[in-house]
Short mmCIF file of C-alpha atoms and ligand atoms in Angstrom, two decimals:
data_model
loop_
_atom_site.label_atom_id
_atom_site.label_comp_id
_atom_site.label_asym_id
_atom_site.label_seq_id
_atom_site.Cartn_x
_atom_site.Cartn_y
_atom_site.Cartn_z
CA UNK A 15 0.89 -14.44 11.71
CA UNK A 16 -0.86 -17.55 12.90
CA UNK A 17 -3.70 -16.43 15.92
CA UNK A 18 -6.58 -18.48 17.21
CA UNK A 19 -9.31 -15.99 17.47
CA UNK A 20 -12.41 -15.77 18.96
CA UNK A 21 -15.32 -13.43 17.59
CA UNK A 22 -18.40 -15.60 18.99
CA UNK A 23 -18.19 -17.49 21.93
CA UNK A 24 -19.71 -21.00 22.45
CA UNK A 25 -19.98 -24.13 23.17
CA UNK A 26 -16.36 -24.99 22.92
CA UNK A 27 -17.40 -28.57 21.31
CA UNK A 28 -18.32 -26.53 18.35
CA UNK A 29 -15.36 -25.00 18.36
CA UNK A 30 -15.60 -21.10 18.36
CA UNK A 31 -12.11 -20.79 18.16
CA UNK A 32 -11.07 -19.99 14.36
CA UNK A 33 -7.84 -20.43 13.35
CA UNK A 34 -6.54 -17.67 10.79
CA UNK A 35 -3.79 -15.10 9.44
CA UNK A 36 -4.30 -11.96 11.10
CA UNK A 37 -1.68 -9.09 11.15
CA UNK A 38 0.99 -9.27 13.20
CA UNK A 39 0.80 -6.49 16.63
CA UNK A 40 2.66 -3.53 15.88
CA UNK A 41 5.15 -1.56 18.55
CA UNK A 42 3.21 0.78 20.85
CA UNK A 43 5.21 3.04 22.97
CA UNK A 44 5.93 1.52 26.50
CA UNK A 45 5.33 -2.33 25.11
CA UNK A 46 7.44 -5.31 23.99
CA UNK A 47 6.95 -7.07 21.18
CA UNK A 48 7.51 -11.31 21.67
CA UNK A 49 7.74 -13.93 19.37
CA UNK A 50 5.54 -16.27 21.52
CA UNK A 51 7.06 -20.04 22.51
CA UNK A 52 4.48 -21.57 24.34
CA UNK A 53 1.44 -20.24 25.85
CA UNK A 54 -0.32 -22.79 28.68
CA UNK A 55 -4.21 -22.92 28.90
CA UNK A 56 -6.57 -21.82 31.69
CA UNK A 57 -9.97 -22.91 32.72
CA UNK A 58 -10.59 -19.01 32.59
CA UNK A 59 -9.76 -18.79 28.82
CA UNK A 60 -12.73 -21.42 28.71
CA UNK A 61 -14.62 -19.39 30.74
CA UNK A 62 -14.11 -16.27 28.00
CA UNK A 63 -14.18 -18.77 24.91
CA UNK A 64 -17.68 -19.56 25.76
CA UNK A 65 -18.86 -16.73 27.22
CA UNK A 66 -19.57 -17.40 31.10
CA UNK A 67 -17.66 -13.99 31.56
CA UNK A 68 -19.03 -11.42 29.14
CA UNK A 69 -17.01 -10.72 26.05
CA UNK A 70 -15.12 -7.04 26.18
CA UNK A 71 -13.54 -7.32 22.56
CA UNK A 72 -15.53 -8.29 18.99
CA UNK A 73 -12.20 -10.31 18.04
CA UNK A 74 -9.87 -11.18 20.84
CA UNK A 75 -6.87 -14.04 20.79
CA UNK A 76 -6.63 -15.79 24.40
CA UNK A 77 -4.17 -16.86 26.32
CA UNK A 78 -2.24 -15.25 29.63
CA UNK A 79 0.25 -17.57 30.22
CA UNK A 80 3.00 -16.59 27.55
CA UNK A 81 6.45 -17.59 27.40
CA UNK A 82 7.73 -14.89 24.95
CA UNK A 83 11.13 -13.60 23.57
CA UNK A 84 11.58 -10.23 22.86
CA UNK A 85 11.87 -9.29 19.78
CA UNK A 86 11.27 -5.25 19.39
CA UNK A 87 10.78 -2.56 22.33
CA UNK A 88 13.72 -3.54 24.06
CA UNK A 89 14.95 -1.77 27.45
CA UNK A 90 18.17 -1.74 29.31
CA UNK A 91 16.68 -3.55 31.55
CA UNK A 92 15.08 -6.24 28.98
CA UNK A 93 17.53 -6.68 26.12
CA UNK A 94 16.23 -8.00 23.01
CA UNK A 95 16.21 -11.90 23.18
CA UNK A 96 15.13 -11.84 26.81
CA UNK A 97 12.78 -14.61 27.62
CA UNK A 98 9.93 -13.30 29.82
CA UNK A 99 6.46 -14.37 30.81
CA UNK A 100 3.40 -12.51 30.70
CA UNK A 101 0.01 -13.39 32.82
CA UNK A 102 -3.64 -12.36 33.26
CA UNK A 103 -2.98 -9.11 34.86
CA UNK A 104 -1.02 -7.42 31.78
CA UNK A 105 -1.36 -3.74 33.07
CA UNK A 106 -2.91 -1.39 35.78
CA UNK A 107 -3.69 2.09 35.37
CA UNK A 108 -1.43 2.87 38.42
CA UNK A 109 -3.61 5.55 40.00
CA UNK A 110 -6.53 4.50 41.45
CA UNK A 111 -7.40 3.89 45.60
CA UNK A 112 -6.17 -0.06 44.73
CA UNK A 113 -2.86 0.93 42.86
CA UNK A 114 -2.15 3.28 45.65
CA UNK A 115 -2.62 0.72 48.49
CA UNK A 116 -0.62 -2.17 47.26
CA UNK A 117 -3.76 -4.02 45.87
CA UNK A 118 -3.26 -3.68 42.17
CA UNK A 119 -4.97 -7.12 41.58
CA UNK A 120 -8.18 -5.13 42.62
CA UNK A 121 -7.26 -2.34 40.26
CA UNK A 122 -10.62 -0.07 39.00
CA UNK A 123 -8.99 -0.09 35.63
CA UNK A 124 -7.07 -3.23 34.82
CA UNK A 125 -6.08 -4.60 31.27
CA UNK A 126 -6.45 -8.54 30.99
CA UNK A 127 -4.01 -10.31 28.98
CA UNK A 128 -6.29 -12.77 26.46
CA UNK A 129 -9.59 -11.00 27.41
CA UNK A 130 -9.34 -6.87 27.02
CA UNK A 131 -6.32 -7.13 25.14
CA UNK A 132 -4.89 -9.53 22.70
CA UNK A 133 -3.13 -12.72 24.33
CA UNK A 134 -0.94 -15.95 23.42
CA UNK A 135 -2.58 -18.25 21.18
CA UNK A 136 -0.29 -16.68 18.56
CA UNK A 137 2.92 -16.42 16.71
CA UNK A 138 3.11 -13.04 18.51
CA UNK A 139 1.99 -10.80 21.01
CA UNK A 140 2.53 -7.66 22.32
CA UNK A 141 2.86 -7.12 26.12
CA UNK A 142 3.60 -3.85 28.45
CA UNK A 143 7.22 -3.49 28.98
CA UNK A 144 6.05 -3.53 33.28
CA UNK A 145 4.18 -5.81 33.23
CA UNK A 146 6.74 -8.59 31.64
CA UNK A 147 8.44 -11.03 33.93
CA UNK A 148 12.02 -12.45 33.40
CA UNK A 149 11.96 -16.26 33.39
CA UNK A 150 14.70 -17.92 35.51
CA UNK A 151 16.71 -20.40 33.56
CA UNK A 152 15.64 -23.42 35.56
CA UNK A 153 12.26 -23.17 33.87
CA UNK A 154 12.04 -24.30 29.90
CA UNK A 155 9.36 -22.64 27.93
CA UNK A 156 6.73 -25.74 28.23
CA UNK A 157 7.11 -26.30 31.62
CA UNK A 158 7.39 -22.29 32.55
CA UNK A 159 4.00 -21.18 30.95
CA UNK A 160 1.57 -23.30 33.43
CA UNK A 161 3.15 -21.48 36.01
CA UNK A 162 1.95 -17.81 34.34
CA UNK A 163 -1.62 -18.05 35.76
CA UNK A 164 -2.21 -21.62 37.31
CA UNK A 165 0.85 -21.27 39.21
CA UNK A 166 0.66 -17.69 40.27
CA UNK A 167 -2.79 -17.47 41.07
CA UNK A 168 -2.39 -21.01 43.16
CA UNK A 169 -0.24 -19.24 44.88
CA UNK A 170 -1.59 -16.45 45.97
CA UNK A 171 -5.07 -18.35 47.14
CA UNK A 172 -2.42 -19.94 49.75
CA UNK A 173 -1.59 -16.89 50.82
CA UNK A 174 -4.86 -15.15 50.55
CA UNK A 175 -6.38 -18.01 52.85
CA UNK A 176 -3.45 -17.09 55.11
CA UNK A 177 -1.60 -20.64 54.66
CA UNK A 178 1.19 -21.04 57.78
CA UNK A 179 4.12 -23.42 57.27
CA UNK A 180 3.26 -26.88 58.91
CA UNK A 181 -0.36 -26.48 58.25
CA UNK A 182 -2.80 -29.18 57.18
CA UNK A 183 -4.59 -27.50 54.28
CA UNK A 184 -7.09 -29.06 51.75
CA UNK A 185 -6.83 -28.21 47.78
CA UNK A 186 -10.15 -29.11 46.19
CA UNK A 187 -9.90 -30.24 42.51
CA UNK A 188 -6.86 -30.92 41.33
CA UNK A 189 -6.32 -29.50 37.81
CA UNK A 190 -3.53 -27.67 36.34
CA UNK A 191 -3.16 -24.67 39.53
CA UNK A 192 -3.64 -27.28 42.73
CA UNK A 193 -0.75 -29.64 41.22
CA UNK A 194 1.50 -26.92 41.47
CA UNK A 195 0.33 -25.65 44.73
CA UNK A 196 0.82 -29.14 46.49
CA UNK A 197 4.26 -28.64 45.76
CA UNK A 198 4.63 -24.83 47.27
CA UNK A 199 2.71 -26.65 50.35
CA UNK A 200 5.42 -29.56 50.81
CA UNK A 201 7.93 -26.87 50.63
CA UNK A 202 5.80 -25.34 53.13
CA UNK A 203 5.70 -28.15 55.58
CA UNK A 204 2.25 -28.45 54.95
CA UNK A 205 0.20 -31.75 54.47
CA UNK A 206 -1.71 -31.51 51.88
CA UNK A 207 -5.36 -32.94 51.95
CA UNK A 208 -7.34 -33.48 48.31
CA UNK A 209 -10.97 -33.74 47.44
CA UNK A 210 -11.36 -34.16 43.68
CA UNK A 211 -13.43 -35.88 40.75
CA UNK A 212 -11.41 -38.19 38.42
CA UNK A 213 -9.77 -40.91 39.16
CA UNK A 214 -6.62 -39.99 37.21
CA UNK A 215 -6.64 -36.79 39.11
CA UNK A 216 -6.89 -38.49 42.85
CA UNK A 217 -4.00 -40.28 41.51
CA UNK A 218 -1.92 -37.81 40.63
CA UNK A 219 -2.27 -36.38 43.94
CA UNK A 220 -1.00 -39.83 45.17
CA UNK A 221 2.27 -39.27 43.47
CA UNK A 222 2.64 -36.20 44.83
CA UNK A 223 2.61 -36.85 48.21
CA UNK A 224 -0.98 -35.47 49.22
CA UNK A 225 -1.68 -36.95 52.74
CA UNK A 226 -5.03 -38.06 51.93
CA UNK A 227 -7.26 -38.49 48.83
CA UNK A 228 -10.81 -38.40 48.11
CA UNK A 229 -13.71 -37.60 45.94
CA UNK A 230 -15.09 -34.11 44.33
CA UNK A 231 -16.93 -33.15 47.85
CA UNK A 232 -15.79 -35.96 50.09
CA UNK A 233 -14.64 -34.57 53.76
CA UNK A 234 -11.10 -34.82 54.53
CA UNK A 235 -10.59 -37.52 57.93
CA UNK A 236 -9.86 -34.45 60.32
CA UNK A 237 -10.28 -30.25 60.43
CA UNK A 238 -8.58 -28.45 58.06
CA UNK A 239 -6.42 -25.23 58.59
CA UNK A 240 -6.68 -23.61 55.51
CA UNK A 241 -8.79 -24.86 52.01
CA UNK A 242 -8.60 -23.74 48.42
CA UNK A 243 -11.14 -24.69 46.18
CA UNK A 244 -10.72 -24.72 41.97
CA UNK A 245 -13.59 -26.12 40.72
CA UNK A 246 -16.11 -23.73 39.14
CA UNK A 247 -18.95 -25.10 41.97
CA UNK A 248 -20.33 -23.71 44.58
CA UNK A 249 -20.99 -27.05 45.94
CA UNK A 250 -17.15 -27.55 46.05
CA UNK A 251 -16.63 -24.02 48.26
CA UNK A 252 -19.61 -25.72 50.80
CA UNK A 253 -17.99 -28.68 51.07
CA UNK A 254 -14.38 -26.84 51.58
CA UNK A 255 -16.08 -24.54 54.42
CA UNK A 256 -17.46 -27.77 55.70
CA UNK A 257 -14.18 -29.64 56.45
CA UNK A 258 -12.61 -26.08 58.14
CA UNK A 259 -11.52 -25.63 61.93
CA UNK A 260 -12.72 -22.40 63.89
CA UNK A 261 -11.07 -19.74 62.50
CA UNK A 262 -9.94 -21.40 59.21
CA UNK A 263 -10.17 -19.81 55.71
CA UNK A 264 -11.58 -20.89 52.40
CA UNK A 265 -9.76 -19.32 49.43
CA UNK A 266 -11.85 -19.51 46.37
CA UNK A 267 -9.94 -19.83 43.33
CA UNK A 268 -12.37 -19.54 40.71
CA UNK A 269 -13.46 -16.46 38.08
CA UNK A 270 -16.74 -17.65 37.87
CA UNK A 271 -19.04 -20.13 39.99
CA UNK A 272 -22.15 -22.54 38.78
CA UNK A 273 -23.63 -20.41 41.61
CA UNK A 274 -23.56 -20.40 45.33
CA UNK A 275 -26.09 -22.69 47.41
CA UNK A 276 -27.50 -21.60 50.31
CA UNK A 277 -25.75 -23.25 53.33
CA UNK A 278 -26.61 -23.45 57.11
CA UNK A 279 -24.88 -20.30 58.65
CA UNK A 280 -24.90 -21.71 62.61
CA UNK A 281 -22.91 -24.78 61.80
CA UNK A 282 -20.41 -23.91 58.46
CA UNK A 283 -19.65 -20.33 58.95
CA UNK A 284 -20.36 -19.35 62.76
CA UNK A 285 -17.32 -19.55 64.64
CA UNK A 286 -14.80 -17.03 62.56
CA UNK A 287 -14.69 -19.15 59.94
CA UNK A 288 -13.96 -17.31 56.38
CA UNK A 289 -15.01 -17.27 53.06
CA UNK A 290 -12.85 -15.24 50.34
CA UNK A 291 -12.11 -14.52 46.69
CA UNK A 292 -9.02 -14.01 44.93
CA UNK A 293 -9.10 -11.92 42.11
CA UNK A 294 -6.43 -11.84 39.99
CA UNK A 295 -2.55 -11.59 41.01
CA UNK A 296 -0.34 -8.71 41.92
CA UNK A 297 3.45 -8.81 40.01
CA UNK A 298 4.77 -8.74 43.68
CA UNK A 299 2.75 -12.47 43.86
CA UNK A 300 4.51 -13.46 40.14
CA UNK A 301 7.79 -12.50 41.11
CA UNK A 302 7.48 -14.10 44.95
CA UNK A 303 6.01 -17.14 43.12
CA UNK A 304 8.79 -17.30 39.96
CA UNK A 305 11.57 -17.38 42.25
CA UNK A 306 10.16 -19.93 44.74
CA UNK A 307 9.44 -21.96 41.68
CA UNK A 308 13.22 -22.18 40.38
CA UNK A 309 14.05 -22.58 43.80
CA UNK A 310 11.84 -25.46 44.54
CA UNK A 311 12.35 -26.60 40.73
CA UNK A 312 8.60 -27.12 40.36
CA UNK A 313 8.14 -29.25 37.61
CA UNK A 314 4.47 -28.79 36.15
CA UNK A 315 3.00 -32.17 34.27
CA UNK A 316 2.14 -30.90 30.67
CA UNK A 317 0.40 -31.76 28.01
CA UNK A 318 1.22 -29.98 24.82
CA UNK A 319 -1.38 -29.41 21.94
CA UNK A 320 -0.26 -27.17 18.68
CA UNK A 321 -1.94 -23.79 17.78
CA UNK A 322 -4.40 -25.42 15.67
CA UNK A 323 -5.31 -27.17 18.52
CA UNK A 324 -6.62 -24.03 20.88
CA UNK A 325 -10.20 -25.56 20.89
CA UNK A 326 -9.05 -28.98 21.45
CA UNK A 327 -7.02 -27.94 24.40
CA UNK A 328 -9.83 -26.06 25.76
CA UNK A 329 -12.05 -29.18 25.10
CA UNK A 330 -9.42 -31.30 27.36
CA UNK A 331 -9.33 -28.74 29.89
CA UNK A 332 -13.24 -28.20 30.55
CA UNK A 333 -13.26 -32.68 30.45
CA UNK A 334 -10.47 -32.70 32.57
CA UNK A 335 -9.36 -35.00 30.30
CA UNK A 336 -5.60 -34.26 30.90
CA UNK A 337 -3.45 -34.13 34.22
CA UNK A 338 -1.70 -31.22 35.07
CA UNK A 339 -1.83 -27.90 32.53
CA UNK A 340 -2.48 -27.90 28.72
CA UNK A 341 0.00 -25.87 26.84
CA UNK A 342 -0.13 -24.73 23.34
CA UNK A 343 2.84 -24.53 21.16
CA UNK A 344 2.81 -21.76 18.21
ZN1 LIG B 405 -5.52 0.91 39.52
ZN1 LIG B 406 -5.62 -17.92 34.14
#
């Protein structure tokens, strides 16, 4: 099969993505097999492609945002032909203190789709029959994958900074995950408050309804509630914690940071005010987060590039050349 594989990250300009025939995954006991039909792009795939988070593999194919059809390994409950969608988490070991206490996205031994294990930038893929989510019908294959990672994990940092319906909460950036999390919000009764470089960007949050719009680190016009940050700066999380009410949370959606600046504790963080992570997703999140999707119909702006393209997607993606998600389409 056709696989975009990386062996040495760098610089994605020099594209370390190669583009070859490699075998095709066989069955392993437990897994499906999926004949993948689109496979959207993350900033984190990037983030592995060039090395900011240490390789674990010598060869590995990205990609965790697969919208696959099963073709072998088929269950009752997954017939063959069953269209399902596979994201970053693609298996726990379901026994350590995190499994047991309903925090599998903290799991002590977790398999990444794309990173420890082969991913989507591929004819096929292979996937663990549990860790496979059926994909309502609302949701075509393009417009489903964006919501594998970007969606799910946008999701979650609302509810990880503990987002309450009718809240005013700020998204900071506005790539591929905030544009679908604006929507979740205004389903939410939330307004919606964006700081973000890009001009094209500020204006897509126009169109979709964000109350106010400003620049990468600009302060929203009054105290936010709740903030999620996306861009991979800690001068974007200071800014967030700057615009915050007492009490109010800063979710940081981001696998790796430039780094964090040091920041004046009295005035940004004194007064209950929160800063947190969110790693990963739990399926409970992907399944909450699939069927609020179809029921919303969230409608992620794509941009599709072929599998040849993998490095020129990632090259869009780490410009922010493109609004919305990148998808690529084997
Ligand atoms: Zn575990
Ligand atoms: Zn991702």
């Amino acid at each position: 099969m056709k696989a975009a594989v990386l062996t040495a990250p760098g610089n994605i300009a020099q594209k370390p993505l190669r583009i070859e025939e490699v075998p095709c995954p066989t069955l392993q006991p437990g897994h499906v097999l999926l004949k993948v039909r689109a496979c959207g792009v993350c900033r984190t795939d990037l983030h592995i492609t060039e090395g900011d988070i240490p390789p674990r593999l010598d060869h590995v194919i990205p990609g965790h945002q697969i919208v696959g059809e099963i073709i072998d390994g088929a269950t009752p409950e997954l017939p063959i032909s069953t269209r399902v969608g596979v994201s970053w988490i693609g298996g726990t070991d379901g026994t350590c203190w995190y499994c047991s206490h309903a925090m599998e996205n903290l799991c002590d031994s977790p398999t990444f789709t794309g990173y420890t294990v082969n991913g989507g930038y591929a004819e096929y893929a292979s996937a663990r029959a549990d860790f496979v989510f059926p994909l309502p019908q609302e949701l075509d294959d393009l417009h489903a994958a964006p919501l594998l990672c970007a969606g799910i994990i946008g999701f979650r940092s609302l509810r990880v900074a503990g987002t309450q319906h009718g809240e005013r909460v700020g998204l900071f950036g506005f790539g591929a995950s905030a544009h679908l999390a604006i929507e979740v919000l205004h389903a939410w009764n939330c307004e919606v408050y964006v700081s973000t470089r890009g001009e094209s960007h500020r204006k897509l949050a126009e169109s979709l309804g964000a109350k106010w719009v400003g620049s990468e680190t600009e302060k929203p016009p009054c105290e936010l509630d709740r903030a999620v940050t996306f861009a991979p700066s800690g001068d974007v999380v200071v800014a967030a914690l700057a615009s915050l009410r007492k009490g109010g949370v800063v979710a940081i959606n981001a696998i790796h940071l430039d780094r964090m600046p040091q920041f004046d504790y009295d005035s940004l963080l004194w007064g209950e005010r929160q800063i947190r992570s969110v790693a990963n997703m739990t399926r409970a999140d992907a399944r909450d987060f699939l069927e609020l999707a179809a029921e919303i119909k969230l409608h992620p702006k794509v941009t599709s590039f072929s599998l040849d393209q993998a490095n020129e997607a990632l090259l869009a993606v780490k410009k922010d050349a493109i609004d919305g998600a990148a998808v690529i389409l084997p």
